[in-house]
Coordinates of C-alpha atoms and ligand atoms in Angstrom, one line a residue:
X11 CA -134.8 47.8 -7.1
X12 CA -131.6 47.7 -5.2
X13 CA -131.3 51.4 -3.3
X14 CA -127.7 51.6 -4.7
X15 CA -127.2 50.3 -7.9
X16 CA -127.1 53.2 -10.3
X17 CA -128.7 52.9 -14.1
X18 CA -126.4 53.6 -17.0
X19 CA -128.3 55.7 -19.6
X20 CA -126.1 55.9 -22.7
X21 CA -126.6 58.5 -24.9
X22 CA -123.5 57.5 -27.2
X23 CA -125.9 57.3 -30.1
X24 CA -127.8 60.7 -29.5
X25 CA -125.9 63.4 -27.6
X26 CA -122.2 61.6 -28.5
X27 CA -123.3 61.5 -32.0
X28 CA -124.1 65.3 -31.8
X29 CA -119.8 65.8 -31.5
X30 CA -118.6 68.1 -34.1
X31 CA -118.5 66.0 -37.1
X32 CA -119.4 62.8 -35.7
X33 CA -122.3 61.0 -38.0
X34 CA -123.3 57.8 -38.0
X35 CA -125.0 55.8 -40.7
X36 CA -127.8 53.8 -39.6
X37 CA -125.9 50.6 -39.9
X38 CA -123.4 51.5 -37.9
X39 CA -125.9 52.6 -34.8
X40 CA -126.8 49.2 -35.2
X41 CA -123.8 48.0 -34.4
X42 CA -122.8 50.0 -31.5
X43 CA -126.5 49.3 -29.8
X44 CA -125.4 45.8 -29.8
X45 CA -122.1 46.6 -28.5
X46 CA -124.0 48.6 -25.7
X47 CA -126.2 46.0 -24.7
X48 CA -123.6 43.4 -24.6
X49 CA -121.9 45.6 -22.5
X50 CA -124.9 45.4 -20.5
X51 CA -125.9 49.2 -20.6
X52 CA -129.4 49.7 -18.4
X53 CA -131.1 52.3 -21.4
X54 CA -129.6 52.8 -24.9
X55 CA -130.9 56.8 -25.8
X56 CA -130.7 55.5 -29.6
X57 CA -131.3 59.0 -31.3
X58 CA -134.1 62.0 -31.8
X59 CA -136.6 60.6 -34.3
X60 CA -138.3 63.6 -35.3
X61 CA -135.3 65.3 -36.3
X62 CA -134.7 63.3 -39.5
X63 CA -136.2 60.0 -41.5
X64 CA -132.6 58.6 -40.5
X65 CA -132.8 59.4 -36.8
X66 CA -136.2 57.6 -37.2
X67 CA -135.0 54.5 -39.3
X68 CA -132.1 54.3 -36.5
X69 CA -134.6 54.2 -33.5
X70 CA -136.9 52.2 -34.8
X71 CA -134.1 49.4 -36.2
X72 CA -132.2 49.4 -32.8
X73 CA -135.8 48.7 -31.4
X74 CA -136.5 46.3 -32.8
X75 CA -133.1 44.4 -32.7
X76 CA -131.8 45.4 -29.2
X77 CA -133.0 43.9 -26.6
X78 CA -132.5 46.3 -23.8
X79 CA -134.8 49.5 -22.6
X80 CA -134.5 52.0 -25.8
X81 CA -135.1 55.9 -25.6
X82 CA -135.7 58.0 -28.4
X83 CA -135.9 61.9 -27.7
X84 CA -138.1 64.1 -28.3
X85 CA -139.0 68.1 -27.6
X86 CA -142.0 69.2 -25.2
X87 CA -144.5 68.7 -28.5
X88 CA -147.2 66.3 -29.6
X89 CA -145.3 65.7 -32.9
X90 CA -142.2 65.0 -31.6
X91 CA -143.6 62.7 -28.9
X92 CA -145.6 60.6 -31.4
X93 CA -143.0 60.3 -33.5
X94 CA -140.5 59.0 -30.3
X95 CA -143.6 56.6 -29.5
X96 CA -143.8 55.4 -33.6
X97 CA -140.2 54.7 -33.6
X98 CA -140.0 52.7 -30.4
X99 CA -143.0 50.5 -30.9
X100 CA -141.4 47.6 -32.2
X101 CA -139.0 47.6 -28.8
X102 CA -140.3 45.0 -26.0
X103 CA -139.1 47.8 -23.2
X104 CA -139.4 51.3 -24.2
X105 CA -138.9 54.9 -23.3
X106 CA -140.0 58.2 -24.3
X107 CA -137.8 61.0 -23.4
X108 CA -138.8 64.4 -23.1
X109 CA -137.1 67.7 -21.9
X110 CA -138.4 71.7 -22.0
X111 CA -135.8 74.4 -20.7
X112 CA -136.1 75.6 -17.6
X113 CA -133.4 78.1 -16.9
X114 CA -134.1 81.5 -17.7
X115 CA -131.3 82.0 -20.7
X116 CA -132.9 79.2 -22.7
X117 CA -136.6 80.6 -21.6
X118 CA -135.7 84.2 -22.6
X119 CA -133.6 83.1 -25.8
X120 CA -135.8 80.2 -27.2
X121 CA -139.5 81.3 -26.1
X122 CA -139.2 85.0 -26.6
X123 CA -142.2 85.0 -28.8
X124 CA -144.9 86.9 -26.8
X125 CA -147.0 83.8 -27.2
X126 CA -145.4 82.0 -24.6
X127 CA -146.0 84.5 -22.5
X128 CA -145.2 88.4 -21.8
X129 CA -143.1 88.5 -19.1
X130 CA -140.4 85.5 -17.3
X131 CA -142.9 84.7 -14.8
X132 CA -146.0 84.2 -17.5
X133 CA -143.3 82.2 -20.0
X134 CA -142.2 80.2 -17.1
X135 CA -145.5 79.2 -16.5
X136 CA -146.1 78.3 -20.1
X137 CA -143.0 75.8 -19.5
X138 CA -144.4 74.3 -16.4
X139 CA -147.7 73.7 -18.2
X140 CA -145.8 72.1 -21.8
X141 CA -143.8 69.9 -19.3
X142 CA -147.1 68.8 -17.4
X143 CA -148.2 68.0 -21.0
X144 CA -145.8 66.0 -22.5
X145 CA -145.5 64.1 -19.8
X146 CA -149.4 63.2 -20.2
X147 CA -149.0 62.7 -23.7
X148 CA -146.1 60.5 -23.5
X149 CA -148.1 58.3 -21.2
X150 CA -150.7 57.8 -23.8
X151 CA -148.1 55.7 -25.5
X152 CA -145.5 54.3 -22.9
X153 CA -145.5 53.7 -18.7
X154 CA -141.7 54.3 -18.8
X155 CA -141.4 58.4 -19.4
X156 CA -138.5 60.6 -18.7
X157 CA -138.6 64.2 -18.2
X158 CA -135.6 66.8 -18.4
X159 CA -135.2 70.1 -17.4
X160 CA -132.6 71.5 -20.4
X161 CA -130.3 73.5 -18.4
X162 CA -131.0 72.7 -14.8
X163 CA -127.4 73.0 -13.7
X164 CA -128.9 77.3 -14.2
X165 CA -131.8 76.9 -13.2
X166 CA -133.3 78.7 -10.8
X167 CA -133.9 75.9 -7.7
X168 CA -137.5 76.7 -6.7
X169 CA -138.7 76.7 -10.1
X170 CA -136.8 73.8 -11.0
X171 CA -138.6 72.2 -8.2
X172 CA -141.7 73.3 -9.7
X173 CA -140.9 72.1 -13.3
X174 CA -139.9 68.6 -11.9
X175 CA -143.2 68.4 -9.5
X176 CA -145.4 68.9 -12.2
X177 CA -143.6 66.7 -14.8
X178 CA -143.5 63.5 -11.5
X179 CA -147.5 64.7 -11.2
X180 CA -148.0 64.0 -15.1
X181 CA -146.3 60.8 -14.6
X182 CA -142.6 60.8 -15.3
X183 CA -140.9 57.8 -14.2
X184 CA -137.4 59.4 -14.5
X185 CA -136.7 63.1 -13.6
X186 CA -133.1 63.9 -15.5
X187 CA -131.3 67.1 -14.2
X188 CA -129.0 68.2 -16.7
X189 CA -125.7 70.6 -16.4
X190 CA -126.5 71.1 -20.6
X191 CA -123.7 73.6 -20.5
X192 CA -121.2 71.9 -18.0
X193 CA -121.3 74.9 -15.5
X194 CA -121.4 73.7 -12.3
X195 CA -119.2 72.7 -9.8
X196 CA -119.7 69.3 -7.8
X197 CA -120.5 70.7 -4.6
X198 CA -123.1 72.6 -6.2
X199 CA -124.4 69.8 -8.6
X200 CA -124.4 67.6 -5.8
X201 CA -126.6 70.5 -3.5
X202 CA -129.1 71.1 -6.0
X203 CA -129.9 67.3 -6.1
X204 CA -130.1 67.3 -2.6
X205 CA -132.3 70.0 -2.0
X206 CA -134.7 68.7 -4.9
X207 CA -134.9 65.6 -3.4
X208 CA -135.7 67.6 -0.4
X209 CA -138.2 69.9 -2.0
X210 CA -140.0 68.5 -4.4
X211 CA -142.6 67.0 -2.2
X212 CA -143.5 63.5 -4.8
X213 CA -140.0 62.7 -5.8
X214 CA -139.7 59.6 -4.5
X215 CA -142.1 58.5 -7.4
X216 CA -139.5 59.0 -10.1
X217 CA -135.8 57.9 -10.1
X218 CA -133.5 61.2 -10.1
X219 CA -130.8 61.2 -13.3
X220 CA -128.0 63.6 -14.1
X221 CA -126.5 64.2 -17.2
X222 CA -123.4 66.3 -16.8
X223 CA -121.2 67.9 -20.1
X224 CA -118.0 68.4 -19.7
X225 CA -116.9 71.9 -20.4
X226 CA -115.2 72.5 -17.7
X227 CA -113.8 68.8 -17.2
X228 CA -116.1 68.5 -14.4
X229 CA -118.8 66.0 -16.4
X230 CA -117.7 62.9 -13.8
X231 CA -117.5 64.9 -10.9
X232 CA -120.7 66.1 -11.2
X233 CA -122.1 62.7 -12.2
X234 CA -120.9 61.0 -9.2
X235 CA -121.6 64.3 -6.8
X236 CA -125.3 64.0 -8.5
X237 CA -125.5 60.2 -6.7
X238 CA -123.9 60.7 -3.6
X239 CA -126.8 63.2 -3.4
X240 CA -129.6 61.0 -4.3
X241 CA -129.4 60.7 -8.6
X242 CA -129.9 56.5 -9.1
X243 CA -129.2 57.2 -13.0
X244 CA -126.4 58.5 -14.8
X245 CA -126.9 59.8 -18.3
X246 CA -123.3 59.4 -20.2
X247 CA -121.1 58.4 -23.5
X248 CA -119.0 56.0 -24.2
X249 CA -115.3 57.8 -24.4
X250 CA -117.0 60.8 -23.4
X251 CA -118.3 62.0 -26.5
X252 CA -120.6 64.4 -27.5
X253 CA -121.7 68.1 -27.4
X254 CA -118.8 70.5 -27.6
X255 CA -116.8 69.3 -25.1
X256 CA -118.7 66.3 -24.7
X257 CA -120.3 64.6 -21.8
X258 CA -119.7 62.8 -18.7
X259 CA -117.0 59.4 -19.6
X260 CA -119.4 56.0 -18.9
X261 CA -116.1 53.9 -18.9
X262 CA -114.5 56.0 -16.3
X263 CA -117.9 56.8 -14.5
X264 CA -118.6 52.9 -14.0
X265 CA -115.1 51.9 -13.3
X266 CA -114.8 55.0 -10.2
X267 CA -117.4 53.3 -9.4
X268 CA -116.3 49.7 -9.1
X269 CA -112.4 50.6 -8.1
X270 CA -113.7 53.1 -5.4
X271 CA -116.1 50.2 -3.6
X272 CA -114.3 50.5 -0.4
X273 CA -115.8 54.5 -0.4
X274 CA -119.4 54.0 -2.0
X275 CA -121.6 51.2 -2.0
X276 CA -122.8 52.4 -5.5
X277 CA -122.9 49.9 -8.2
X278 CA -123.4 49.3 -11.6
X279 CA -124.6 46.3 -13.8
X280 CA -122.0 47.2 -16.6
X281 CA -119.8 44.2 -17.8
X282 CA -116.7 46.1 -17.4
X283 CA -114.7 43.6 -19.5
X284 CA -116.9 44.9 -22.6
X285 CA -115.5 48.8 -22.1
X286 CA -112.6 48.5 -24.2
X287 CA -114.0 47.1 -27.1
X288 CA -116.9 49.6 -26.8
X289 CA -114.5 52.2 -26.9
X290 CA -112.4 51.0 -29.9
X291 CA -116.0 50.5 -31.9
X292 CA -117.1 54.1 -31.4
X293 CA -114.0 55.5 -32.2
X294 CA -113.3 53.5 -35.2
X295 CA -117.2 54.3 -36.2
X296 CA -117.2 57.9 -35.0
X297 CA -113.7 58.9 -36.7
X298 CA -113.3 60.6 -32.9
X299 CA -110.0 59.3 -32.2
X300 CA -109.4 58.8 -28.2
X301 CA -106.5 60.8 -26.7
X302 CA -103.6 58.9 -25.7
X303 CA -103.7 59.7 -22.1
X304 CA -107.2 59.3 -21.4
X305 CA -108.5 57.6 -18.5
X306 CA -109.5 53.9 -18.8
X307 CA -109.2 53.6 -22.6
X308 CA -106.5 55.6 -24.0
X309 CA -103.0 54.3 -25.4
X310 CA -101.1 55.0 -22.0
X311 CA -103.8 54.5 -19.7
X312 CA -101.9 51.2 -18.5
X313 CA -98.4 51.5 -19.5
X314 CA -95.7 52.7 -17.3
X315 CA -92.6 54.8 -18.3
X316 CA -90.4 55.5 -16.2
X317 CA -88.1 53.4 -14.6
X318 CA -89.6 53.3 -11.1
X319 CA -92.7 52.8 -12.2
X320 CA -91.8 49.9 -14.6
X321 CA -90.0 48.1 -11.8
X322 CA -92.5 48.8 -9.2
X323 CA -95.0 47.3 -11.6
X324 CA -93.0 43.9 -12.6
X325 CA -92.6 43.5 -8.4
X326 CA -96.1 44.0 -7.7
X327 CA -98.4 45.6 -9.9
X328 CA -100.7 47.3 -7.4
X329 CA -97.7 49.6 -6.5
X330 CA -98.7 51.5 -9.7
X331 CA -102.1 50.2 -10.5
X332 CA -105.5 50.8 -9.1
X333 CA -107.1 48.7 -11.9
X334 CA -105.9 45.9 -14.1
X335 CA -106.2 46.1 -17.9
X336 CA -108.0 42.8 -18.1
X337 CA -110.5 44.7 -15.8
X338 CA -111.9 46.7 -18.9
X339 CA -111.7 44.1 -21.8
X340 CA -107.5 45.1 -22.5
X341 CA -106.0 41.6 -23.1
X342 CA -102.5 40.7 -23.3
X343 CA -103.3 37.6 -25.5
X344 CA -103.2 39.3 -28.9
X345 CA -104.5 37.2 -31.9
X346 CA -103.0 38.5 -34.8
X347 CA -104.5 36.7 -38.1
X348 CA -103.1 37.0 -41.5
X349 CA -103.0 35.8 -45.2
X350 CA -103.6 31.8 -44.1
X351 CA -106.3 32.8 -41.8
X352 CA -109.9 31.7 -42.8
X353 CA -113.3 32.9 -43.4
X354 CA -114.2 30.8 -39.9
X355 CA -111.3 32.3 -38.0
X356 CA -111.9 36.1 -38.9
X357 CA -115.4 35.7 -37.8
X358 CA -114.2 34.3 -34.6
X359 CA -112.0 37.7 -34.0
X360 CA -114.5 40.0 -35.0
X361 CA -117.4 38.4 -32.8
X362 CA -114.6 38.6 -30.0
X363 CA -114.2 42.1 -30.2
X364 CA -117.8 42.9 -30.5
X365 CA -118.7 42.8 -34.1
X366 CA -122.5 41.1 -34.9
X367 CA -122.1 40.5 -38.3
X368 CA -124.9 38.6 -41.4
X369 CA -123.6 36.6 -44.0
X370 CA -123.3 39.1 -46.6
X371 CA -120.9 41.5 -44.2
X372 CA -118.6 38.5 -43.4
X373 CA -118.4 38.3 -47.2
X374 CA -117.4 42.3 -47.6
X375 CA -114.8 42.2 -44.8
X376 CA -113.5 39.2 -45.6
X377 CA -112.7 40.4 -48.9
X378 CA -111.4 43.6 -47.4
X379 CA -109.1 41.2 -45.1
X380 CA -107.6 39.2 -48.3
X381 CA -106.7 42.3 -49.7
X382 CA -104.9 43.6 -46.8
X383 CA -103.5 40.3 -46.0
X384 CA -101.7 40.6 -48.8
X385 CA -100.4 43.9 -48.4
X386 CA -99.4 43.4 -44.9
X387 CA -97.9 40.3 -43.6
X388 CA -100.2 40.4 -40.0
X389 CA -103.1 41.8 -39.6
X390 CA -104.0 43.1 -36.0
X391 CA -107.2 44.2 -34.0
X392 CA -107.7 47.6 -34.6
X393 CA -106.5 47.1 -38.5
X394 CA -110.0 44.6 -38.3
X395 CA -112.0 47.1 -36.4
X396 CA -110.6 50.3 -39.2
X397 CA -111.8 47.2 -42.3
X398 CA -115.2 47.2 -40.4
X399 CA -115.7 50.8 -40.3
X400 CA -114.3 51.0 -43.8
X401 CA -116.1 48.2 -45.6
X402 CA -118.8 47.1 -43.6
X403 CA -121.0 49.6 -42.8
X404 CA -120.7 51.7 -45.9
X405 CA -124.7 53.1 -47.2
X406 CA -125.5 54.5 -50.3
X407 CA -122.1 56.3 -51.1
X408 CA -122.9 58.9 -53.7
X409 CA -118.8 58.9 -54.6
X410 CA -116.5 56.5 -54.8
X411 CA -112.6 56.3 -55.5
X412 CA -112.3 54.5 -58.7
X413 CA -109.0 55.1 -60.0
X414 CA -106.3 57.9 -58.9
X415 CA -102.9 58.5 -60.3
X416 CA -100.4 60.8 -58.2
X417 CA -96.8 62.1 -59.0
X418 CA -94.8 63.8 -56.6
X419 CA -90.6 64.0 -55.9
X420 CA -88.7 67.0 -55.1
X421 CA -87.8 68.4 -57.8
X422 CA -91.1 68.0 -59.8
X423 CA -94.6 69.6 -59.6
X424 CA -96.7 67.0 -57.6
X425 CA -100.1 66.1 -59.8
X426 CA -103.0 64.2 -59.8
X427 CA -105.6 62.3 -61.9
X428 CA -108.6 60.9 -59.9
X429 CA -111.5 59.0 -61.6
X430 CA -114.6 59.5 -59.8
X431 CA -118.1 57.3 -59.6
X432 CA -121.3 58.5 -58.8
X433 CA -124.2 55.9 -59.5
X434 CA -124.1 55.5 -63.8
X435 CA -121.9 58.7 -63.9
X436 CA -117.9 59.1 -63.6
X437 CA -115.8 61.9 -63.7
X438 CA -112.3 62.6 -64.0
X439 CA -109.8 65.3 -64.0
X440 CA -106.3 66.4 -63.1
X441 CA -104.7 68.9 -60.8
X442 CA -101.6 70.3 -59.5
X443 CA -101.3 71.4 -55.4
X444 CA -98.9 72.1 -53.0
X445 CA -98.2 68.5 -52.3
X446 CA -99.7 65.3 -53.6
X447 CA -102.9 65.5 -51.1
X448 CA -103.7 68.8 -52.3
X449 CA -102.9 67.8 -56.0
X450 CA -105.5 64.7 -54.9
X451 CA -107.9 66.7 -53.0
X452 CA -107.7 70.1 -55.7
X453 CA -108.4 66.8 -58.6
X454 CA -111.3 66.0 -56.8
X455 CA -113.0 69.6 -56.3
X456 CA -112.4 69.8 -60.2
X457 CA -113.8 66.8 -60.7
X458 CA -117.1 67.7 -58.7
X459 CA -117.1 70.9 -58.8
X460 CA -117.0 71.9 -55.4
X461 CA -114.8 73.9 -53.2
X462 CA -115.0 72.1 -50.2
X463 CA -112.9 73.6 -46.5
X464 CA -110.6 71.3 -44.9
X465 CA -110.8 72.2 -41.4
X466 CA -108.7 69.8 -40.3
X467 CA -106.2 66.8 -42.1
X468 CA -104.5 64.0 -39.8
X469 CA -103.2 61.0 -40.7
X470 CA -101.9 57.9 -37.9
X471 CA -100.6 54.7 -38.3
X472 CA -103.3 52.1 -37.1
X473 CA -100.8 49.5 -36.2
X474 CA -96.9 49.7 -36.1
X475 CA -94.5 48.4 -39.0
X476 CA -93.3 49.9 -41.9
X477 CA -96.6 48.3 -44.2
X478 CA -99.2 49.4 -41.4
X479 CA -102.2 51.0 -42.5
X480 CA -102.3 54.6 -42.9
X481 CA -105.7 56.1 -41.8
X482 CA -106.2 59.9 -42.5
X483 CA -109.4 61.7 -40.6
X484 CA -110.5 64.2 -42.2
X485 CA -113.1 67.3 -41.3
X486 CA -114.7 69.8 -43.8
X487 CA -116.7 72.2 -43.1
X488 CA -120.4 72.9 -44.9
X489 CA -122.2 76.3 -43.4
X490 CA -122.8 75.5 -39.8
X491 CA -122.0 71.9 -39.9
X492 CA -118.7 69.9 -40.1
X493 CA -118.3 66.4 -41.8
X494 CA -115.7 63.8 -40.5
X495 CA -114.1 61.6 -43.4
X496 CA -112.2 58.7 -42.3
X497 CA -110.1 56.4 -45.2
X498 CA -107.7 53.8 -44.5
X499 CA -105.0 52.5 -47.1
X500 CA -101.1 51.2 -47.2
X501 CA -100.5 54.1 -49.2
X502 CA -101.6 57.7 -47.1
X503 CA -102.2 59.7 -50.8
X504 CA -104.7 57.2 -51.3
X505 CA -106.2 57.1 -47.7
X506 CA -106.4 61.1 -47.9
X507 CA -108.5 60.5 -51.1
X508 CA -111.1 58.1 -49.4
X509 CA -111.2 60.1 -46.2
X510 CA -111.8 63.5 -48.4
X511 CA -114.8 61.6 -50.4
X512 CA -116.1 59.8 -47.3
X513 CA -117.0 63.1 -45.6
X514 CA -118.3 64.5 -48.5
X515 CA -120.4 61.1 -48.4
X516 CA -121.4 62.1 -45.7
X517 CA -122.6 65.5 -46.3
X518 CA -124.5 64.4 -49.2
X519 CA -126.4 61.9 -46.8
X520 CA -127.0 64.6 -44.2
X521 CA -128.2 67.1 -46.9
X522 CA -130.3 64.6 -48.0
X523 CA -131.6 63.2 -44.9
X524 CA -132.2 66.8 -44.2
X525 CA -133.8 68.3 -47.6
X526 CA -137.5 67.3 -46.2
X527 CA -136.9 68.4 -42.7
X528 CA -135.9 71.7 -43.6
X529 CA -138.8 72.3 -46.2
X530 CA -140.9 71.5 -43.1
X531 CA -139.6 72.2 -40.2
X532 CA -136.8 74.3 -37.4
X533 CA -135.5 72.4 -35.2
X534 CA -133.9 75.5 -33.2
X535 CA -137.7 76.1 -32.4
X536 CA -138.6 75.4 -29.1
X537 CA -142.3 73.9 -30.6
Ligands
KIV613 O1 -127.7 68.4 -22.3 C1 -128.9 68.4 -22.3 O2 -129.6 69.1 -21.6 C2 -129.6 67.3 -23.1 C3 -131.0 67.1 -22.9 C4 -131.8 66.9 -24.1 C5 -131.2 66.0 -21.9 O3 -128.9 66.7 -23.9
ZN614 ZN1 -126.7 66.8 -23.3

């Protein structure tokens, strides 16, 4: 392989998926692999079977439908592994990927039990030995095995180099060094890669990978600081997504790449053309809506305020601009369909911005689309995207809106009625609030008999005009986890109703993907 160009690993669908809130149904993973490979992504990390049947039903669909390499993840365990290898089998290009900790605040706070050891040193050794294992194991079932080191960015460098020898001796293709906790700073990052490439005497067997989070803002820096050091993968999310603050931005990671050619000679494959539709995908998908002023794919990322600016631009847009829109996939020619537009045409717009969709899904959205047609005189891109969210890749919703009633002024008490269904069963009841989304969501708590916390309520306009959708996100909270709802409408009372029932939706799936899981097995565990 070329000696510059640099692997994308996205792990959208695994790490970006562990953002607060974000959960994607199995359909909708689908999706965004396609999306991925379209956009010509090198590895799609497509989730962590072991950790529920859903996890496992995602991996092993995307593997058998994408046709790129596919990861699954799994912990330093034999039952983890096999259950990576079972989901992957159906994929023509495969990879197992498997990580221990290696710094000592994840040895001492995961494998304090005394039979990993009695002191650091003995537990350390224990680690070096599980890694060597996996490795071996992993190889049983795949040629193509990556190893991280959870926490590297602490680690210790001379047992780092250890931990990374030993997993390259067992076999590893891919040695990843993650900064799990988004400590470092990119001089460091970029030393410790050096100096493992310098140490660890059989590196040049395995292709070095970083995977920097982004708690201090520095997930990029050190990404790129990890290959001007020797790294030839980066591990990252499309619009950055993922644990706490997220990880390391693949759309501004690939296009640093390919605006600053005149500095590095480092390239990717990516089709950069397909980043903004990735982007508007995830975030339609994931309900994690992408700040304006983000680089590459946010609202003002190419837009120019002031004045100067605006006049510099019209006389030559490079005064202002390092990259075009058209660059990442922005286009100026903007389709907008509405009421007269056909079945043929609407399939035409959604393949264009990325959708795959069978028969029976063009039948659901289209039917969405008439609706909203209706409603709304044009219908633009991201009101089609918010439809196939909304419509398309709904599973197995244990609730659903079936009739609601609101009244509200200023001088009156607002009030709800909301009819509920769930499978043969409805239920119905009314309530006063605050305000006709609490009347709504106070209805709905009667009606289920639950008290669920809102920890946070938003509602945007999708598009502009005075009939553009309203979509409300929505996050409650269930013990340690939160649930994002998302639910679009003209009217917002009736968007804040969908949104409230689609995260409890989806807390009903998670506790039920989960219920077996539990019974059996902690995942906090190290194995
Ligand atoms: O951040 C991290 O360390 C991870 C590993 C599992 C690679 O996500
Ligand atoms: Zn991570």
């Amino acid at each position: 392989m070329d000696s510059n160009r640099i692997i994308i690993f996205d792990t959208t669908l695994r790490d970006g998926e562990q953002s607060p809130g974000a959960s994607l149904n199995v359909s909708e993973k689908v999706e965004i692999a396609h999306q991925l490979a379209r956009m010509k992504v090198d590895v799609i990390e497509a989730g962590f079977p072991i950790s529920s049947p859903a996890q496992f039903e995602a991996v092993r669909r995307i593997a058998a439908e994408v046709d790129t390499t596919i990861a699954g993840l799994s912990r330093a365990n034999e039952k983890d592994i096999k259950a990576a290898a079972d989901a992957l089998h159906p994929a023509p290009k495969k990879r197992i990927h498997t990580f221990s900790s290696t710094s000592d605040f994840h040895i001492l706070g995961k494998f304090g039990h005394d039979r990993y050891g009695k002191s650091l040193s003995e537990k350390r050794n224990t680690i070096i030995k599980m890694s060597y294992d996996s490795v071996k194991y992993a190889k049983t079932f795949v040629d193509d095995v990556e190893f991280s080191a959870e926490d590297a960015g602490r680690t210790d460098l001379s047992y780092l180099a250890e931990v990374i020898e030993a997993a390259i001796e067992a076999g590893a293709t891919t040695v990843n060094i993650p900064d799990t906790t988004g400590y470092t700073f990119p001089s460091e990052f970029g030393k410790k890669i050096a100096e493992l490439k310098k140490r660890v005497k059989n590196i040049d067997k395995a292709v070095i990978s970083v995977h920097c989070h982004d708690d201090l803002g520095l997930a990029v820096a050190n990404s790129l600081a990890g290959i001007e050091n020797g790294a030839r993968q980066i591990e990252c999310t499309v619009n950055g997504i993922g644990e706490r603050a997220g990880n390391a931005s693949l759309e501004e990671i690939v296009m640093a790449l390919r605006v600053r050619k005149d500095l590095v000679e480092y390239y990717t494959d990516i089709l950069t053309t397909e980043i903004y539709n990735s982007s508007k995908m995830v975030s339609a998908f994931t309900g994690i809506v992408v700040q304006r002023n983000k680089a590459i794919v946010g609202d003002n990322a190419f837009s120019h305020e002031s004045g100067i600016h605006q006049d510099g631009v019209l006389k030559n847009r490079d005064t202002y601009e390092i990259m075009t829109p058209e660059s990442v996939g922005i286009s100026k020619n903007k389709i907008v369909l509405g009421r007269h537009s056909g079945r043929h045409g609407l399939k035409a717009r959604l393949e264009y911005l990325g959708y795959k969709l069978s028969e029976e899904e063009l039948d659901n959205v289209y039917e969405a689309f008439t609706e909203l047609a209706d409603k709304k005189k044009e219908v633009f891109d991201d009101d089609l995207r918010v439809l196939m969210g909304d419509e398309v890749h709904k599973t197995d919703e244990v609730f659903e809106l079936e009739y609601l009633q609101v009244q509200s002024g200023s001088s009156s008490i607002p009030n709800a009625v909301v009819k509920i269904k769930s499978g043969e069963e409805m239920y119905e009841e009314a309530a006063i609030g605050d305000g006709p989304v609490d009347a709504v969501f106070n209805a709905i708590d009667k009606a289920l008999n639950i008290n669920s916390e809102v920890e946070s309520y938003q509602v945007r306009s999708v598009t502009s005009g005075r009939e553009a959708l309203g979509e409300v996100l929505i996050r409650i909270r269930n013990g340690e986890k939160s649930f994002m709802g998302r639910g679009i409408s003209t009217d917002i009372i009736e968007a804040s109703a969908k949104s409230y029932l689609s995260a409890l939706n989806k807390k009903e799936r998670y506790l039920k993907e989960n219920k077996d899981l539990n019974e059996k097995e902690d995942l906090s565990q190290a194995i």
